[in-house]
Amino acid sequence: SIAGGKQPRPFIFEAADMNADQLIDILDVIGIIRGILNPSLLAASQTEVQAIYSIEDGMLYVDCPVALAVIQLQLKTPQSTADNSLKPAENLNGFELSSSWLTDSDYMLMVYNLNGKTLSAGKQAVMYIGDDEIATLRLADAAGNPVKVIMADGNTTGIDRMGKDVMYGNAEDENNTYYHVNRRSEER
């Protein structure tokens, strides 16, 4: 797959971009799998939904009017201290948790479930992050549709997209078509 750094031929960006957000990421993977398992979800309308996040006593909360199936969180935190201080909330039990250090100070956590489990609508604890800075926060509903993220004070954050400085996976084929994980192919 292109997200894994390979160069599939032909690669049809529009077919892979399940939620039409111009990115190929975990939200699309979940959308594809859920579409295969439950095709009726593909016909669901993509009404824009907003979730509000807050940090209270070091705990990250997300308040969303719909159930969430995907959480992708990237934190700016020193690896030396974070290994002992980052703790997923108990209500994430039963979800798959995949995490990775992207750099010495960029930690990414992906929360998902391929068996239909969702995080209930309403205000839910996600993870104890202490004083760490949120670099990105992406959410998706059960159909893989993106959920817009805003801060509790009402300001839009711009953190509902993955930062280009952290996402890697560029590739070039023999026709000099340049593929980037986060964008359509472009000629160079």
PDB file of C-alpha atoms in Angstrom:
ATOM      1  CA  SER A   1       0.000   0.000   0.000  1.00  0.00           C
ATOM      2  CA  ILE A   2       1.103   3.569  -0.549  1.00  0.00           C
ATOM      3  CA  ALA A   3       0.695   4.348   3.170  1.00  0.00           C
ATOM      4  CA  GLY A   4       3.276   1.633   3.829  1.00  0.00           C
ATOM      5  CA  GLY A   5       5.765   3.166   1.391  1.00  0.00           C
ATOM      6  CA  LYS A   6       5.091   0.759  -1.483  1.00  0.00           C
ATOM      7  CA  GLN A   7       4.167   1.818  -5.006  1.00  0.00           C
ATOM      8  CA  PRO A   8       0.980  -0.001  -6.050  1.00  0.00           C
ATOM      9  CA  ARG A   9       0.191   0.184  -9.766  1.00  0.00           C
ATOM     10  CA  PRO A  10      -2.199   1.536 -10.641  1.00  0.00           C
ATOM     11  CA  PHE A  11      -2.910   3.596  -7.537  1.00  0.00           C
ATOM     12  CA  ILE A  12      -6.340   5.225  -7.640  1.00  0.00           C
ATOM     13  CA  PHE A  13      -6.315   7.936  -4.996  1.00  0.00           C
ATOM     14  CA  GLU A  14     -10.073   8.555  -5.170  1.00  0.00           C
ATOM     15  CA  ALA A  15     -10.845   4.889  -4.483  1.00  0.00           C
ATOM     16  CA  ALA A  16      -8.586   4.812  -1.436  1.00  0.00           C
ATOM     17  CA  ASP A  17      -9.760   8.147   0.021  1.00  0.00           C
ATOM     18  CA  MET A  18     -12.923   6.701   1.584  1.00  0.00           C
ATOM     19  CA  ASN A  19     -13.900   9.862   3.466  1.00  0.00           C
ATOM     20  CA  ALA A  20     -12.937  12.330   0.703  1.00  0.00           C
ATOM     21  CA  ASP A  21     -10.648  14.382   2.957  1.00  0.00           C
ATOM     22  CA  GLN A  22      -7.757  14.407   0.440  1.00  0.00           C
ATOM     23  CA  LEU A  23      -5.610  12.228   2.756  1.00  0.00           C
ATOM     24  CA  ILE A  24      -4.857   8.510   2.835  1.00  0.00           C
ATOM     25  CA  ASP A  25      -4.661   7.502   6.500  1.00  0.00           C
ATOM     26  CA  ILE A  26      -6.072   5.248   9.228  1.00  0.00           C
ATOM     27  CA  LEU A  27      -9.546   6.738   8.757  1.00  0.00           C
ATOM     28  CA  ASP A  28      -9.613   5.403   5.193  1.00  0.00           C
ATOM     29  CA  VAL A  29      -8.387   1.957   6.265  1.00  0.00           C
ATOM     30  CA  ILE A  30     -11.174   1.709   8.843  1.00  0.00           C
ATOM     31  CA  GLY A  31     -13.689   3.017   6.283  1.00  0.00           C
ATOM     32  CA  ILE A  32     -12.663   0.380   3.733  1.00  0.00           C
ATOM     33  CA  ILE A  33     -12.854  -2.467   6.241  1.00  0.00           C
ATOM     34  CA  ARG A  34     -16.201  -1.310   7.631  1.00  0.00           C
ATOM     35  CA  GLY A  35     -17.517  -0.859   4.080  1.00  0.00           C
ATOM     36  CA  ILE A  36     -16.619  -4.442   3.269  1.00  0.00           C
ATOM     37  CA  LEU A  37     -18.153  -5.770   6.481  1.00  0.00           C
ATOM     38  CA  ASN A  38     -21.255  -3.534   6.334  1.00  0.00           C
ATOM     39  CA  PRO A  39     -21.889  -1.996   2.879  1.00  0.00           C
ATOM     40  CA  SER A  40     -24.907  -0.028   4.153  1.00  0.00           C
ATOM     41  CA  LEU A  41     -22.497   2.260   6.020  1.00  0.00           C
ATOM     42  CA  LEU A  42     -21.086   3.447   2.681  1.00  0.00           C
ATOM     43  CA  ALA A  43     -24.437   4.987   1.779  1.00  0.00           C
ATOM     44  CA  ALA A  44     -24.678   6.960   5.037  1.00  0.00           C
ATOM     45  CA  SER A  45     -24.595  10.718   4.626  1.00  0.00           C
ATOM     46  CA  GLN A  46     -21.420  12.539   5.522  1.00  0.00           C
ATOM     47  CA  THR A  47     -22.862  15.325   7.657  1.00  0.00           C
ATOM     48  CA  GLU A  48     -20.122  17.388   9.297  1.00  0.00           C
ATOM     49  CA  VAL A  49     -19.916  16.588  12.975  1.00  0.00           C
ATOM     50  CA  GLN A  50     -17.916  18.555  15.525  1.00  0.00           C
ATOM     51  CA  ALA A  51     -16.267  17.232  18.659  1.00  0.00           C
ATOM     52  CA  ILE A  52     -14.896  19.378  21.461  1.00  0.00           C
ATOM     53  CA  TYR A  53     -11.753  18.369  23.275  1.00  0.00           C
ATOM     54  CA  SER A  54     -10.532  19.534  26.645  1.00  0.00           C
ATOM     55  CA  ILE A  55      -7.717  18.685  29.032  1.00  0.00           C
ATOM     56  CA  GLU A  56      -8.708  18.510  32.684  1.00  0.00           C
ATOM     57  CA  ASP A  57      -6.122  17.658  35.334  1.00  0.00           C
ATOM     58  CA  GLY A  58      -3.922  16.159  32.612  1.00  0.00           C
ATOM     59  CA  MET A  59      -6.698  13.927  31.175  1.00  0.00           C
ATOM     60  CA  LEU A  60      -7.687  14.418  27.518  1.00  0.00           C
ATOM     61  CA  TYR A  61     -11.469  14.357  27.040  1.00  0.00           C
ATOM     62  CA  VAL A  62     -13.449  14.333  23.805  1.00  0.00           C
ATOM     63  CA  ASP A  63     -17.104  15.409  23.773  1.00  0.00           C
ATOM     64  CA  CYS A  64     -18.793  14.253  20.576  1.00  0.00           C
ATOM     65  CA  PRO A  65     -22.478  13.967  19.584  1.00  0.00           C
ATOM     66  CA  VAL A  66     -21.827  10.684  17.726  1.00  0.00           C
ATOM     67  CA  ALA A  67     -20.069   7.479  18.696  1.00  0.00           C
ATOM     68  CA  LEU A  68     -16.396   7.405  17.707  1.00  0.00           C
ATOM     69  CA  ALA A  69     -14.660   4.465  16.058  1.00  0.00           C
ATOM     70  CA  VAL A  70     -11.210   5.984  15.445  1.00  0.00           C
ATOM     71  CA  ILE A  71      -8.966   8.269  17.477  1.00  0.00           C
ATOM     72  CA  GLN A  72      -5.570   9.271  16.154  1.00  0.00           C
ATOM     73  CA  LEU A  73      -3.548  11.351  18.611  1.00  0.00           C
ATOM     74  CA  GLN A  74      -0.070  12.769  18.204  1.00  0.00           C
ATOM     75  CA  LEU A  75       1.699  14.338  21.162  1.00  0.00           C
ATOM     76  CA  LYS A  76       4.798  16.462  21.516  1.00  0.00           C
ATOM     77  CA  THR A  77       6.477  14.880  24.514  1.00  0.00           C
ATOM     78  CA  PRO A  78       9.996  13.802  25.451  1.00  0.00           C
ATOM     79  CA  GLN A  79      10.322  10.043  25.056  1.00  0.00           C
ATOM     80  CA  SER A  80      12.425   9.771  28.200  1.00  0.00           C
ATOM     81  CA  THR A  81       9.547  10.860  30.459  1.00  0.00           C
ATOM     82  CA  ALA A  82       6.472   9.880  28.452  1.00  0.00           C
ATOM     83  CA  ASP A  83       6.871   6.106  28.614  1.00  0.00           C
ATOM     84  CA  ASN A  84       5.810   6.165  32.259  1.00  0.00           C
ATOM     85  CA  SER A  85       3.321   9.049  32.184  1.00  0.00           C
ATOM     86  CA  LEU A  86       0.998   8.387  29.208  1.00  0.00           C
ATOM     87  CA  LYS A  87      -1.966   6.203  30.142  1.00  0.00           C
ATOM     88  CA  PRO A  88      -5.025   5.328  28.004  1.00  0.00           C
ATOM     89  CA  ALA A  89      -8.339   5.810  29.803  1.00  0.00           C
ATOM     90  CA  GLU A  90     -10.169   2.703  31.072  1.00  0.00           C
ATOM     91  CA  ASN A  91     -13.068   3.187  28.632  1.00  0.00           C
ATOM     92  CA  LEU A  92     -10.648   2.292  25.799  1.00  0.00           C
ATOM     93  CA  ASN A  93     -10.468  -1.309  27.072  1.00  0.00           C
ATOM     94  CA  GLY A  94     -11.485  -3.608  24.215  1.00  0.00           C
ATOM     95  CA  PHE A  95     -10.111  -1.284  21.536  1.00  0.00           C
ATOM     96  CA  GLU A  96      -6.956  -1.932  19.571  1.00  0.00           C
ATOM     97  CA  LEU A  97      -4.268   0.517  20.645  1.00  0.00           C
ATOM     98  CA  SER A  98      -1.330   1.027  18.344  1.00  0.00           C
ATOM     99  CA  SER A  99       1.382   3.481  19.262  1.00  0.00           C
ATOM    100  CA  SER A 100       4.740   4.496  17.944  1.00  0.00           C
ATOM    101  CA  TRP A 101       7.455   7.044  18.479  1.00  0.00           C
ATOM    102  CA  LEU A 102       7.779   8.984  15.220  1.00  0.00           C
ATOM    103  CA  THR A 103      10.748  10.974  16.539  1.00  0.00           C
ATOM    104  CA  ASP A 104      12.333  11.412  19.977  1.00  0.00           C
ATOM    105  CA  SER A 105       9.567  13.871  20.843  1.00  0.00           C
ATOM    106  CA  ASP A 106       6.607  12.861  18.627  1.00  0.00           C
ATOM    107  CA  TYR A 107       4.377  10.084  19.989  1.00  0.00           C
ATOM    108  CA  MET A 108       1.418   8.745  18.006  1.00  0.00           C
ATOM    109  CA  LEU A 109      -1.455   6.662  19.342  1.00  0.00           C
ATOM    110  CA  MET A 110      -4.160   5.124  17.152  1.00  0.00           C
ATOM    111  CA  VAL A 111      -7.292   3.718  18.759  1.00  0.00           C
ATOM    112  CA  TYR A 112      -9.685   1.638  16.664  1.00  0.00           C
ATOM    113  CA  ASN A 113     -11.794  -1.518  16.651  1.00  0.00           C
ATOM    114  CA  LEU A 114     -12.602  -3.594  13.589  1.00  0.00           C
ATOM    115  CA  ASN A 115     -15.440  -5.470  15.321  1.00  0.00           C
ATOM    116  CA  GLY A 116     -17.801  -2.519  15.588  1.00  0.00           C
ATOM    117  CA  LYS A 117     -16.984  -1.334  19.118  1.00  0.00           C
ATOM    118  CA  THR A 118     -17.273   2.430  19.449  1.00  0.00           C
ATOM    119  CA  LEU A 119     -16.629   5.032  22.102  1.00  0.00           C
ATOM    120  CA  SER A 120     -20.082   6.230  23.159  1.00  0.00           C
ATOM    121  CA  ALA A 121     -21.345   9.668  22.215  1.00  0.00           C
ATOM    122  CA  GLY A 122     -20.891  12.307  24.896  1.00  0.00           C
ATOM    123  CA  LYS A 123     -17.897  13.387  26.928  1.00  0.00           C
ATOM    124  CA  GLN A 124     -15.355  10.561  27.186  1.00  0.00           C
ATOM    125  CA  ALA A 125     -11.902  10.330  28.732  1.00  0.00           C
ATOM    126  CA  VAL A 126      -9.290   9.307  26.157  1.00  0.00           C
ATOM    127  CA  MET A 127      -5.829   9.426  27.683  1.00  0.00           C
ATOM    128  CA  TYR A 128      -3.856  10.885  30.548  1.00  0.00           C
ATOM    129  CA  ILE A 129      -1.336  13.187  28.846  1.00  0.00           C
ATOM    130  CA  GLY A 130      -0.234  15.378  31.757  1.00  0.00           C
ATOM    131  CA  ASP A 131       1.282  18.603  30.470  1.00  0.00           C
ATOM    132  CA  ASP A 132       2.165  17.214  27.030  1.00  0.00           C
ATOM    133  CA  GLU A 133       1.205  19.214  23.943  1.00  0.00           C
ATOM    134  CA  ILE A 134      -1.292  17.845  21.425  1.00  0.00           C
ATOM    135  CA  ALA A 135       0.171  18.110  17.922  1.00  0.00           C
ATOM    136  CA  THR A 136      -2.712  16.414  16.076  1.00  0.00           C
ATOM    137  CA  LEU A 137      -6.041  14.920  16.988  1.00  0.00           C
ATOM    138  CA  ARG A 138      -8.161  13.142  14.385  1.00  0.00           C
ATOM    139  CA  LEU A 139     -11.472  11.452  15.017  1.00  0.00           C
ATOM    140  CA  ALA A 140     -13.860   9.395  12.905  1.00  0.00           C
ATOM    141  CA  ASP A 141     -17.344   7.992  13.358  1.00  0.00           C
ATOM    142  CA  ALA A 142     -18.352   4.359  12.805  1.00  0.00           C
ATOM    143  CA  ALA A 143     -18.544   4.875   9.019  1.00  0.00           C
ATOM    144  CA  GLY A 144     -15.010   6.297   8.880  1.00  0.00           C
ATOM    145  CA  ASN A 145     -16.269   9.851   8.339  1.00  0.00           C
ATOM    146  CA  PRO A 146     -13.970  12.503   9.808  1.00  0.00           C
ATOM    147  CA  VAL A 147     -15.155  14.450  12.839  1.00  0.00           C
ATOM    148  CA  LYS A 148     -14.040  18.072  13.094  1.00  0.00           C
ATOM    149  CA  VAL A 149     -12.109  18.784  16.294  1.00  0.00           C
ATOM    150  CA  ILE A 150     -12.366  22.087  18.188  1.00  0.00           C
ATOM    151  CA  MET A 151     -11.003  23.203  21.549  1.00  0.00           C
ATOM    152  CA  ALA A 152     -13.312  23.599  24.546  1.00  0.00           C
ATOM    153  CA  ASP A 153     -13.019  27.402  24.271  1.00  0.00           C
ATOM    154  CA  GLY A 154     -14.624  27.248  20.818  1.00  0.00           C
ATOM    155  CA  ASN A 155     -11.545  27.986  18.731  1.00  0.00           C
ATOM    156  CA  THR A 156     -10.826  25.722  15.826  1.00  0.00           C
ATOM    157  CA  THR A 157      -7.477  24.104  16.339  1.00  0.00           C
ATOM    158  CA  GLY A 158      -6.276  23.027  12.933  1.00  0.00           C
ATOM    159  CA  ILE A 159      -5.178  19.791  14.565  1.00  0.00           C
ATOM    160  CA  ASP A 160      -7.616  17.571  12.718  1.00  0.00           C
ATOM    161  CA  ARG A 161      -5.009  16.845  10.015  1.00  0.00           C
ATOM    162  CA  MET A 162      -1.681  15.074  10.311  1.00  0.00           C
ATOM    163  CA  GLY A 163       1.312  17.372  10.265  1.00  0.00           C
ATOM    164  CA  LYS A 164       3.388  17.159   7.090  1.00  0.00           C
ATOM    165  CA  ASP A 165       6.584  17.414   9.117  1.00  0.00           C
ATOM    166  CA  VAL A 166       5.952  14.015  10.717  1.00  0.00           C
ATOM    167  CA  MET A 167       4.262  11.932   8.022  1.00  0.00           C
ATOM    168  CA  TYR A 168       6.706  10.155   5.763  1.00  0.00           C
ATOM    169  CA  GLY A 169       6.230   7.790   2.852  1.00  0.00           C
ATOM    170  CA  ASN A 170       7.129   9.606  -0.314  1.00  0.00           C
ATOM    171  CA  ALA A 171       7.792   7.520  -3.396  1.00  0.00           C
ATOM    172  CA  GLU A 172       8.531   8.109  -7.053  1.00  0.00           C
ATOM    173  CA  ASP A 173       7.868   5.723  -9.929  1.00  0.00           C
ATOM    174  CA  GLU A 174       9.644   5.353 -13.269  1.00  0.00           C
ATOM    175  CA  ASN A 175       7.338   7.956 -14.878  1.00  0.00           C
ATOM    176  CA  ASN A 176       8.503  10.610 -12.408  1.00  0.00           C
ATOM    177  CA  THR A 177       5.088  10.636 -10.750  1.00  0.00           C
ATOM    178  CA  TYR A 178       5.639  11.619  -7.157  1.00  0.00           C
ATOM    179  CA  TYR A 179       3.425   9.992  -4.524  1.00  0.00           C
ATOM    180  CA  HIS A 180       3.008  11.423  -1.055  1.00  0.00           C
ATOM    181  CA  VAL A 181       1.023   9.677   1.654  1.00  0.00           C
ATOM    182  CA  ASN A 182      -0.976  12.829   2.374  1.00  0.00           C
ATOM    183  CA  ARG A 183      -1.655  14.106  -1.145  1.00  0.00           C
ATOM    184  CA  ARG A 184      -2.647  13.015  -4.601  1.00  0.00           C
ATOM    185  CA  SER A 185       0.102  12.071  -7.013  1.00  0.00           C
ATOM    186  CA  GLU A 186       1.700  14.939  -8.857  1.00  0.00           C
ATOM    187  CA  GLU A 187       4.064  15.180 -11.798  1.00  0.00           C
ATOM    188  CA  ARG A 188       7.571  16.442 -11.108  1.00  0.00           C
TER     189      ARG A 188
END
